[in-house]
Short mmCIF file of C-alpha atoms in Angstrom, two decimals:
data_model
loop_
_atom_site.label_atom_id
_atom_site.label_comp_id
_atom_site.label_asym_id
_atom_site.label_seq_id
_atom_site.Cartn_x
_atom_site.Cartn_y
_atom_site.Cartn_z
CA MET A 1 121.06 73.25 100.38
CA GLU A 2 122.89 76.40 101.43
CA GLU A 3 125.33 75.96 98.53
CA ILE A 4 122.43 75.85 96.07
CA VAL A 5 120.94 79.04 97.47
CA THR A 6 124.34 80.76 97.34
CA PHE A 7 124.83 79.62 93.75
CA LEU A 8 121.39 80.89 92.71
CA GLN A 9 122.10 84.29 94.25
CA ASP A 10 125.30 84.65 92.21
CA PHE A 11 125.16 86.49 88.93
CA ASN A 12 126.20 84.21 86.06
CA LEU A 13 124.81 82.81 82.81
CA ILE A 14 122.94 79.93 84.46
CA THR A 15 121.29 82.06 87.15
CA VAL A 16 120.31 84.71 84.60
CA LEU A 17 118.66 81.98 82.53
CA ILE A 18 116.91 80.55 85.60
CA ARG A 19 115.62 83.99 86.59
CA LEU A 20 114.22 84.71 83.14
CA VAL A 21 112.65 81.27 82.72
CA LEU A 22 111.00 81.58 86.13
CA ALA A 23 109.75 85.04 85.14
CA MET A 24 108.18 83.53 82.03
CA VAL A 25 106.58 80.67 83.96
CA PHE A 26 105.30 82.80 86.85
CA GLY A 27 104.00 85.53 84.52
CA ALA A 28 102.33 82.93 82.29
CA VAL A 29 100.49 81.22 85.12
CA ILE A 30 99.25 84.51 86.57
CA GLY A 31 98.26 85.72 83.10
CA LEU A 32 96.46 82.50 82.21
CA GLU A 33 94.07 83.09 85.09
CA ARG A 34 93.34 86.61 83.83
CA GLY A 35 92.96 85.37 80.26
CA LYS A 36 90.59 82.64 81.43
CA GLN A 37 88.43 85.39 82.93
CA GLY A 38 88.43 87.19 79.56
CA ARG A 39 90.41 90.19 80.82
CA ALA A 40 92.38 92.62 78.69
CA ALA A 41 95.82 91.71 80.01
CA GLY A 42 96.31 87.98 79.69
CA MET A 43 99.17 85.52 79.61
CA ARG A 44 101.50 87.30 77.17
CA THR A 45 101.10 90.66 78.87
CA HIS A 46 101.88 89.23 82.30
CA ILE A 47 104.87 87.31 80.92
CA LEU A 48 106.28 90.46 79.34
CA VAL A 49 105.77 92.51 82.50
CA CYS A 50 107.46 89.87 84.63
CA ILE A 51 110.38 89.46 82.19
CA GLY A 52 110.78 93.24 81.89
CA ALA A 53 110.85 93.70 85.65
CA THR A 54 113.32 90.83 86.01
CA MET A 55 115.58 92.40 83.40
CA ALA A 56 115.33 95.81 85.05
CA SER A 57 116.54 94.29 88.31
CA MET A 58 119.36 92.40 86.64
CA VAL A 59 120.46 95.44 84.64
CA GLY A 60 120.72 97.46 87.84
CA ILE A 61 122.69 94.74 89.61
CA TYR A 62 124.90 94.11 86.58
CA ALA A 63 125.67 97.81 86.14
CA SER A 64 126.42 98.22 89.83
CA GLU A 65 128.80 95.23 89.86
CA THR A 66 130.43 96.05 86.52
CA LEU A 67 130.90 99.76 87.11
CA GLN A 68 131.80 99.28 90.78
CA SER A 69 129.74 102.33 91.61
CA GLY A 70 128.34 103.01 95.05
CA GLY A 71 124.88 103.70 93.62
CA ASP A 72 121.68 101.83 94.31
CA PRO A 73 121.60 98.67 92.15
CA LEU A 74 117.80 98.51 92.24
CA ARG A 75 117.25 102.09 91.15
CA VAL A 76 116.23 100.95 87.66
CA ALA A 77 113.83 98.40 89.14
CA ALA A 78 112.25 101.08 91.32
CA GLN A 79 111.20 102.89 88.16
CA VAL A 80 109.34 99.76 87.06
CA ILE A 81 107.03 100.11 90.05
CA SER A 82 105.98 103.63 89.08
CA GLY A 83 105.98 102.91 85.34
CA ILE A 84 103.79 99.82 85.60
CA GLY A 85 100.99 102.05 86.86
CA PHE A 86 100.56 103.45 83.35
CA LEU A 87 100.13 99.97 81.92
CA GLY A 88 97.71 99.07 84.70
CA VAL A 89 95.58 102.15 84.07
CA GLY A 90 95.03 100.93 80.51
CA THR A 91 93.27 97.83 81.85
CA ILE A 92 90.83 99.74 84.07
CA LEU A 93 87.50 100.57 82.48
CA ILE A 94 84.47 102.37 83.81
CA LYS A 95 81.19 100.81 82.74
CA GLY A 96 78.02 102.60 83.61
CA ARG A 97 77.72 104.78 86.68
CA PHE A 98 78.93 102.44 89.40
CA GLN A 99 80.81 99.62 87.69
CA ILE A 100 84.59 99.59 87.36
CA THR A 101 86.43 96.64 85.82
CA GLY A 102 90.09 95.83 85.42
CA LEU A 103 91.34 96.64 88.91
CA THR A 104 92.36 93.05 89.63
CA THR A 105 94.13 92.80 86.29
CA ALA A 106 95.99 96.04 86.98
CA ALA A 107 96.96 94.79 90.43
CA GLY A 108 98.04 91.48 88.87
CA LEU A 109 100.32 93.33 86.46
CA TRP A 110 101.83 95.23 89.37
CA ALA A 111 102.29 91.98 91.32
CA ALA A 112 103.90 90.33 88.28
CA ALA A 113 106.31 93.27 88.10
CA THR A 114 107.28 92.94 91.75
CA ILE A 115 107.73 89.17 91.33
CA GLY A 116 109.99 89.91 88.37
CA ILE A 117 112.01 92.36 90.42
CA ALA A 118 112.42 89.73 93.14
CA LEU A 119 113.53 87.14 90.56
CA GLY A 120 115.92 89.59 88.93
CA SER A 121 117.57 90.44 92.22
CA GLY A 122 117.89 86.77 93.19
CA PHE A 123 115.27 86.82 95.94
CA PHE A 124 113.80 83.48 94.87
CA VAL A 125 112.08 82.61 98.15
CA GLY A 126 110.15 85.88 98.17
CA ALA A 127 109.31 85.53 94.47
CA ILE A 128 107.95 82.02 94.92
CA ILE A 129 105.87 82.97 97.96
CA ALA A 130 104.52 86.08 96.18
CA PHE A 131 103.76 84.01 93.09
CA VAL A 132 101.77 81.44 95.08
CA ALA A 133 99.94 84.16 97.02
CA THR A 134 99.11 86.05 93.82
CA LEU A 135 97.90 82.92 92.08
CA LEU A 136 95.75 81.87 95.05
CA THR A 137 94.29 85.36 95.32
CA MET A 138 93.45 85.63 91.63
CA SER A 139 92.18 82.13 91.00
CA PHE A 140 90.57 80.88 94.20
CA LEU A 141 89.60 83.93 96.23
CA HIS A 142 87.48 85.34 93.41
CA ARG A 143 85.15 82.34 93.84
CA PHE A 144 84.91 83.01 97.57
CA GLU A 145 84.37 86.72 96.95
CA TYR A 146 81.62 85.95 94.43
CA ARG A 147 79.80 83.69 96.90
CA VAL A 148 79.98 86.27 99.67
CA THR A 149 79.08 89.36 97.64
CA HIS A 150 76.34 87.81 95.50
CA LYS A 151 74.32 86.42 98.37
CA ASN A 152 73.36 89.92 99.33
CA THR A 153 70.89 91.48 96.98
CA ARG A 154 71.32 95.12 96.28
CA PHE A 155 68.71 97.49 95.12
CA GLY A 156 68.59 101.22 94.81
CA ILE A 157 65.85 103.74 94.87
CA TYR A 158 66.37 106.90 92.85
CA MET A 159 64.16 109.90 93.35
#
């Protein structure tokens, strides 16, 4: 088992392919849940974010190993975290006075980016755990949240 983990953490053609395929699969599953809910960023958007973050990580690692520089190999990936905020903002809409939609989709895009960074850097265990946690949060906890929040009736009095 340890040999498999060591192999997967190496940087070669097979592991690059595995990282990108996992990014596609993980991004697709997270995005399918958002698409099922009719949200702006669906399967393709989440796939692209996850692939892009994976590539950013691998580019940083590849450049660091190839150039033999002492720089930070995940410096490129760090820019993904700040840059994804702009994409996430595009999914957030304000409807009416007190209704905001798109926050979960924006957070899902950010989570897909971090999962992609983990895949790109070879941190498969963390990526898999984050993927499962993200999927559970987006698909199952929304039902629980709906049951809890919609049992209370809200009303307002304006003067």
